[in-house]
Amino acid sequence: MLLHLVDGSCEHAGEAYKTVRAELNAYGEGLTDKPEIVALSKADVLTPEQIKQQTARLKRASKKTPLILSSATRQGVTEVLRALAKVVDDSRPAEPAQAGAWHP
């Protein structure tokens, strides 16, 4: 899986996202086929209006609703970890029922 952190303090979060996606595509190796979580980072240095604007740009570019993150203030860290755990859980094969296990 990919956790794509886009620096919210850059000029245009959507363009920054597209640049990295183009680089991943050029590299190949199936990287663009992996599940991806997109997050706007450095929210602690942005105004609410900048967060709104950069989030909209990133959402248009990625076709995903980005999470909002600040590692400095820990804003959104729990949500990002939960999203990562969900992707991992969803990708695991179902465990076969154990022989002799009771099922109600």
Tab-separated table of N, CA and C in Angstrom:
chain	number	residue	atom	x	y	z
A	1	MET	N	0.838	-1.162	0.000
A	1	MET	CA	0.000	0.000	0.000
A	1	MET	C	0.883	1.224	0.000
A	2	LEU	N	0.311	2.331	-0.452
A	2	LEU	CA	1.019	3.601	-0.462
A	2	LEU	C	0.299	4.585	0.456
A	3	LEU	N	1.058	5.255	1.286
A	3	LEU	CA	0.547	6.390	2.040
A	3	LEU	C	1.159	7.603	1.370
A	4	HIS	N	0.342	8.326	0.646
A	4	HIS	CA	0.814	9.458	-0.144
A	4	HIS	C	0.592	10.732	0.664
A	5	LEU	N	1.677	11.256	1.253
A	5	LEU	CA	1.616	12.495	2.019
A	5	LEU	C	1.946	13.655	1.090
A	6	VAL	N	1.028	14.573	0.969
A	6	VAL	CA	1.237	15.740	0.124
A	6	VAL	C	1.394	16.955	1.037
A	7	ASP	N	2.494	17.650	0.874
A	7	ASP	CA	2.814	18.816	1.687
A	7	ASP	C	1.798	19.919	1.432
A	8	GLY	N	1.005	20.230	2.446
A	8	GLY	CA	-0.013	21.258	2.303
A	8	GLY	C	0.538	22.654	2.126
A	9	SER	N	1.812	22.850	2.470
A	9	SER	CA	2.394	24.181	2.333
A	9	SER	C	2.976	24.430	0.938
A	10	CYS	N	2.894	23.429	0.061
A	10	CYS	CA	3.368	23.638	-1.313
A	10	CYS	C	2.375	24.543	-2.042
A	11	GLU	N	2.769	25.000	-3.209
A	11	GLU	CA	1.925	25.949	-3.934
A	11	GLU	C	0.587	25.342	-4.355
A	12	HIS	N	0.598	24.091	-4.854
A	12	HIS	CA	-0.629	23.472	-5.372
A	12	HIS	C	-0.580	21.973	-5.065
A	13	ALA	N	-1.346	21.547	-4.060
A	13	ALA	CA	-1.318	20.153	-3.618
A	13	ALA	C	-1.727	19.182	-4.715
A	14	GLY	N	-2.656	19.577	-5.555
A	14	GLY	CA	-3.104	18.700	-6.641
A	14	GLY	C	-1.998	18.446	-7.649
A	15	GLU	N	-1.271	19.483	-7.999
A	15	GLU	CA	-0.158	19.331	-8.945
A	15	GLU	C	0.968	18.502	-8.337
A	16	ALA	N	1.234	18.710	-7.052
A	16	ALA	CA	2.266	17.919	-6.371
A	16	ALA	C	1.898	16.435	-6.393
A	17	TYR	N	0.639	16.144	-6.165
A	17	TYR	CA	0.160	14.764	-6.207
A	17	TYR	C	0.366	14.172	-7.602
A	18	LYS	N	-0.053	14.920	-8.622
A	18	LYS	CA	0.071	14.428	-9.999
A	18	LYS	C	1.524	14.170	-10.383
A	19	THR	N	2.439	14.999	-9.917
A	19	THR	CA	3.867	14.814	-10.213
A	19	THR	C	4.366	13.486	-9.670
A	20	VAL	N	4.038	13.204	-8.422
A	20	VAL	CA	4.504	11.950	-7.822
A	20	VAL	C	3.835	10.749	-8.480
A	21	ARG	N	2.557	10.863	-8.801
A	21	ARG	CA	1.874	9.745	-9.477
A	21	ARG	C	2.507	9.472	-10.837
A	22	ALA	N	2.892	10.514	-11.556
A	22	ALA	CA	3.562	10.332	-12.849
A	22	ALA	C	4.902	9.634	-12.659
A	23	GLU	N	5.625	9.992	-11.603
A	23	GLU	CA	6.904	9.340	-11.316
A	23	GLU	C	6.707	7.869	-10.961
A	24	LEU	N	5.673	7.568	-10.182
A	24	LEU	CA	5.375	6.172	-9.843
A	24	LEU	C	5.019	5.380	-11.093
A	25	ASN	N	4.241	5.982	-11.962
A	25	ASN	CA	3.851	5.332	-13.205
A	25	ASN	C	5.071	5.074	-14.090
A	26	ALA	N	5.961	6.037	-14.167
A	26	ALA	CA	7.172	5.884	-14.983
A	26	ALA	C	8.083	4.799	-14.424
A	27	TYR	N	8.126	4.684	-13.100
A	27	TYR	CA	8.966	3.670	-12.474
A	27	TYR	C	8.416	2.274	-12.738
A	28	GLY	N	7.121	2.152	-12.756
A	28	GLY	CA	6.492	0.853	-13.011
A	28	GLY	C	6.471	-0.028	-11.779
A	29	GLU	N	6.732	-1.291	-11.995
A	29	GLU	CA	6.761	-2.282	-10.903
A	29	GLU	C	5.427	-2.404	-10.175
A	30	GLY	N	4.338	-1.963	-10.798
A	30	GLY	CA	3.016	-2.117	-10.199
A	30	GLY	C	2.702	-1.159	-9.060
A	31	LEU	N	3.523	-0.145	-8.866
A	31	LEU	CA	3.291	0.771	-7.753
A	31	LEU	C	1.960	1.506	-7.865
A	32	THR	N	1.556	1.838	-9.078
A	32	THR	CA	0.293	2.570	-9.231
A	32	THR	C	-0.931	1.689	-9.018
A	33	ASP	N	-0.715	0.378	-8.937
A	33	ASP	CA	-1.829	-0.546	-8.710
A	33	ASP	C	-2.076	-0.818	-7.232
A	34	LYS	N	-1.188	-0.359	-6.384
A	34	LYS	CA	-1.319	-0.618	-4.951
A	34	LYS	C	-2.413	0.257	-4.344
A	35	PRO	N	-3.061	-0.242	-3.287
A	35	PRO	CA	-4.028	0.606	-2.583
A	35	PRO	C	-3.317	1.869	-2.086
A	36	GLU	N	-4.023	2.966	-2.096
A	36	GLU	CA	-3.408	4.243	-1.744
A	36	GLU	C	-4.287	5.024	-0.785
A	37	ILE	N	-3.650	5.586	0.219
A	37	ILE	CA	-4.297	6.531	1.118
A	37	ILE	C	-3.621	7.870	0.863
A	38	VAL	N	-4.423	8.906	0.707
A	38	VAL	CA	-3.906	10.237	0.409
A	38	VAL	C	-4.152	11.135	1.620
A	39	ALA	N	-3.113	11.871	2.014
A	39	ALA	CA	-3.238	12.776	3.149
A	39	ALA	C	-2.562	14.104	2.842
A	40	LEU	N	-3.204	15.167	3.256
A	40	LEU	CA	-2.624	16.500	3.184
A	40	LEU	C	-1.863	16.707	4.482
A	41	SER	N	-0.551	16.889	4.381
A	41	SER	CA	0.260	17.005	5.595
A	41	SER	C	0.625	18.458	5.889
A	42	LYS	N	1.187	18.662	7.048
A	42	LYS	CA	1.598	19.977	7.561
A	42	LYS	C	0.411	20.902	7.792
A	43	ALA	N	-0.696	20.324	8.216
A	43	ALA	CA	-1.898	21.116	8.469
A	43	ALA	C	-1.667	22.164	9.550
A	44	ASP	N	-0.696	21.934	10.415
A	44	ASP	CA	-0.434	22.877	11.499
A	44	ASP	C	0.098	24.225	11.018
A	45	VAL	N	0.625	24.293	9.803
A	45	VAL	CA	1.169	25.555	9.289
A	45	VAL	C	0.203	26.228	8.305
A	46	LEU	N	-0.990	25.677	8.176
A	46	LEU	CA	-1.968	26.199	7.222
A	46	LEU	C	-3.132	26.864	7.946
A	47	THR	N	-3.703	27.876	7.297
A	47	THR	CA	-4.928	28.471	7.817
A	47	THR	C	-6.097	27.558	7.443
A	48	PRO	N	-7.239	27.703	8.101
A	48	PRO	CA	-8.406	26.901	7.701
A	48	PRO	C	-8.754	27.077	6.219
A	49	GLU	N	-8.621	28.287	5.692
A	49	GLU	CA	-8.918	28.528	4.275
A	49	GLU	C	-7.922	27.793	3.375
A	50	GLN	N	-6.643	27.797	3.749
A	50	GLN	CA	-5.634	27.073	2.968
A	50	GLN	C	-5.892	25.568	3.008
A	51	ILE	N	-6.280	25.053	4.159
A	51	ILE	CA	-6.606	23.621	4.273
A	51	ILE	C	-7.766	23.294	3.341
A	52	LYS	N	-8.791	24.132	3.354
A	52	LYS	CA	-9.962	23.907	2.487
A	52	LYS	C	-9.552	23.919	1.021
A	53	GLN	N	-8.766	24.910	0.620
A	53	GLN	CA	-8.350	25.044	-0.771
A	53	GLN	C	-7.451	23.885	-1.207
A	54	GLN	N	-6.457	23.552	-0.400
A	54	GLN	CA	-5.523	22.485	-0.762
A	54	GLN	C	-6.211	21.115	-0.737
A	55	THR	N	-7.128	20.930	0.194
A	55	THR	CA	-7.883	19.672	0.250
A	55	THR	C	-8.719	19.512	-1.021
A	56	ALA	N	-9.360	20.565	-1.458
A	56	ALA	CA	-10.171	20.504	-2.685
A	56	ALA	C	-9.294	20.192	-3.894
A	57	ARG	N	-8.133	20.822	-3.972
A	57	ARG	CA	-7.213	20.562	-5.086
A	57	ARG	C	-6.750	19.107	-5.082
A	58	LEU	N	-6.402	18.631	-3.901
A	58	LEU	CA	-5.909	17.257	-3.774
A	58	LEU	C	-7.015	16.248	-4.070
A	59	LYS	N	-8.220	16.549	-3.647
A	59	LYS	CA	-9.350	15.657	-3.916
A	59	LYS	C	-9.629	15.575	-5.419
A	60	ARG	N	-9.594	16.707	-6.115
A	60	ARG	CA	-9.807	16.703	-7.570
A	60	ARG	C	-8.723	15.885	-8.272
A	61	ALA	N	-7.491	16.026	-7.836
A	61	ALA	CA	-6.382	15.336	-8.502
A	61	ALA	C	-6.360	13.845	-8.213
A	62	SER	N	-6.666	13.470	-6.988
A	62	SER	CA	-6.532	12.065	-6.582
A	62	SER	C	-7.824	11.271	-6.710
A	63	LYS	N	-8.949	11.962	-6.842
A	63	LYS	CA	-10.260	11.309	-6.870
A	63	LYS	C	-10.548	10.586	-5.553
A	64	LYS	N	-9.905	11.061	-4.481
A	64	LYS	CA	-10.094	10.511	-3.137
A	64	LYS	C	-10.241	11.679	-2.163
A	65	THR	N	-10.960	11.451	-1.083
A	65	THR	CA	-11.034	12.467	-0.043
A	65	THR	C	-9.798	12.336	0.833
A	66	PRO	N	-8.923	13.340	0.817
A	66	PRO	CA	-7.690	13.218	1.591
A	66	PRO	C	-7.932	13.381	3.085
A	67	LEU	N	-7.125	12.671	3.849
A	67	LEU	CA	-7.104	12.874	5.287
A	67	LEU	C	-6.262	14.118	5.551
A	68	ILE	N	-6.503	14.779	6.677
A	68	ILE	CA	-5.756	15.972	7.053
A	68	ILE	C	-4.823	15.571	8.196
A	69	LEU	N	-3.547	15.920	8.059
A	69	LEU	CA	-2.537	15.398	8.969
A	69	LEU	C	-1.533	16.465	9.375
A	70	SER	N	-1.124	16.394	10.636
A	70	SER	CA	0.013	17.170	11.125
A	70	SER	C	0.771	16.280	12.090
A	71	SER	N	1.965	15.896	11.711
A	71	SER	CA	2.752	15.076	12.631
A	71	SER	C	3.243	15.914	13.806
A	72	ALA	N	3.413	17.220	13.612
A	72	ALA	CA	3.890	18.098	14.689
A	72	ALA	C	2.874	18.188	15.826
A	73	THR	N	1.586	18.296	15.474
A	73	THR	CA	0.547	18.420	16.496
A	73	THR	C	-0.215	17.112	16.722
A	74	ARG	N	0.097	16.119	15.922
A	74	ARG	CA	-0.551	14.798	15.939
A	74	ARG	C	-1.990	14.845	15.415
A	75	GLN	N	-2.410	15.952	14.837
A	75	GLN	CA	-3.739	16.043	14.225
A	75	GLN	C	-3.839	15.009	13.107
A	76	GLY	N	-4.862	14.186	13.161
A	76	GLY	CA	-5.125	13.222	12.103
A	76	GLY	C	-4.280	11.964	12.131
A	77	VAL	N	-3.325	11.865	13.029
A	77	VAL	CA	-2.446	10.687	13.052
A	77	VAL	C	-3.250	9.425	13.325
A	78	THR	N	-4.142	9.483	14.293
A	78	THR	CA	-4.961	8.302	14.609
A	78	THR	C	-5.801	7.890	13.412
A	79	GLU	N	-6.383	8.848	12.708
A	79	GLU	CA	-7.212	8.535	11.548
A	79	GLU	C	-6.387	7.895	10.437
A	80	VAL	N	-5.172	8.391	10.225
A	80	VAL	CA	-4.299	7.799	9.208
A	80	VAL	C	-3.926	6.369	9.599
A	81	LEU	N	-3.584	6.148	10.855
A	81	LEU	CA	-3.239	4.796	11.304
A	81	LEU	C	-4.422	3.844	11.161
A	82	ARG	N	-5.603	4.325	11.474
A	82	ARG	CA	-6.804	3.486	11.302
A	82	ARG	C	-7.042	3.152	9.832
A	83	ALA	N	-6.851	4.128	8.961
A	83	ALA	CA	-7.036	3.887	7.527
A	83	ALA	C	-6.020	2.867	7.021
A	84	LEU	N	-4.783	2.975	7.469
A	84	LEU	CA	-3.748	2.009	7.075
A	84	LEU	C	-4.101	0.605	7.577
A	85	ALA	N	-4.521	0.519	8.825
A	85	ALA	CA	-4.887	-0.782	9.394
A	85	ALA	C	-6.055	-1.403	8.640
A	86	LYS	N	-7.011	-0.578	8.225
A	86	LYS	CA	-8.156	-1.107	7.479
A	86	LYS	C	-7.718	-1.686	6.144
A	87	VAL	N	-6.823	-1.016	5.448
A	87	VAL	CA	-6.340	-1.535	4.163
A	87	VAL	C	-5.616	-2.862	4.385
A	88	VAL	N	-4.809	-2.943	5.421
A	88	VAL	CA	-4.102	-4.186	5.720
A	88	VAL	C	-5.104	-5.291	6.041
A	89	ASP	N	-6.068	-4.986	6.904
A	89	ASP	CA	-7.080	-5.987	7.271
A	89	ASP	C	-7.890	-6.442	6.061
A	90	ASP	N	-8.264	-5.497	5.213
A	90	ASP	CA	-9.073	-5.828	4.038
A	90	ASP	C	-8.302	-6.664	3.021
A	91	SER	N	-6.990	-6.573	3.041
A	91	SER	CA	-6.189	-7.305	2.058
A	91	SER	C	-5.798	-8.701	2.517
A	92	ARG	N	-6.032	-9.000	3.780
A	92	ARG	CA	-5.702	-10.335	4.295
A	92	ARG	C	-6.743	-11.344	3.839
A	93	PRO	N	-6.274	-12.533	3.455
A	93	PRO	CA	-7.250	-13.567	3.097
A	93	PRO	C	-8.031	-14.000	4.336
A	94	ALA	N	-9.269	-14.384	4.113
A	94	ALA	CA	-10.098	-14.851	5.225
A	94	ALA	C	-9.486	-16.122	5.804
A	95	GLU	N	-9.477	-16.184	7.114
A	95	GLU	CA	-8.929	-17.375	7.765
A	95	GLU	C	-9.948	-18.507	7.685
A	96	PRO	N	-9.476	-19.709	7.331
A	96	PRO	CA	-10.415	-20.844	7.279
A	96	PRO	C	-10.889	-21.197	8.686
A	97	ALA	N	-12.113	-21.696	8.762
A	97	ALA	CA	-12.658	-22.111	10.048
A	97	ALA	C	-11.833	-23.266	10.594
A	98	GLN	N	-11.565	-23.221	11.879
A	98	GLN	CA	-10.779	-24.292	12.501
A	98	GLN	C	-11.658	-25.519	12.679
A	99	ALA	N	-11.057	-26.684	12.463
A	99	ALA	CA	-11.785	-27.936	12.642
A	99	ALA	C	-12.239	-28.054	14.091
A	100	GLY	N	-13.459	-28.416	14.264
A	100	GLY	CA	-13.985	-28.634	15.595
A	100	GLY	C	-14.400	-27.348	16.293
A	101	ALA	N	-14.254	-26.224	15.649
A	101	ALA	CA	-14.632	-24.959	16.270
A	101	ALA	C	-16.149	-24.869	16.328
A	102	TRP	N	-16.654	-24.340	17.402
A	102	TRP	CA	-18.098	-24.183	17.569
A	102	TRP	C	-18.537	-22.898	16.904
A	103	HIS	N	-19.596	-22.967	16.123
A	103	HIS	CA	-20.162	-21.782	15.460
A	103	HIS	C	-21.626	-21.696	15.823
A	104	PRO	N	-22.026	-20.593	16.417
A	104	PRO	CA	-23.461	-20.454	16.794
A	104	PRO	C	-24.354	-20.292	15.608
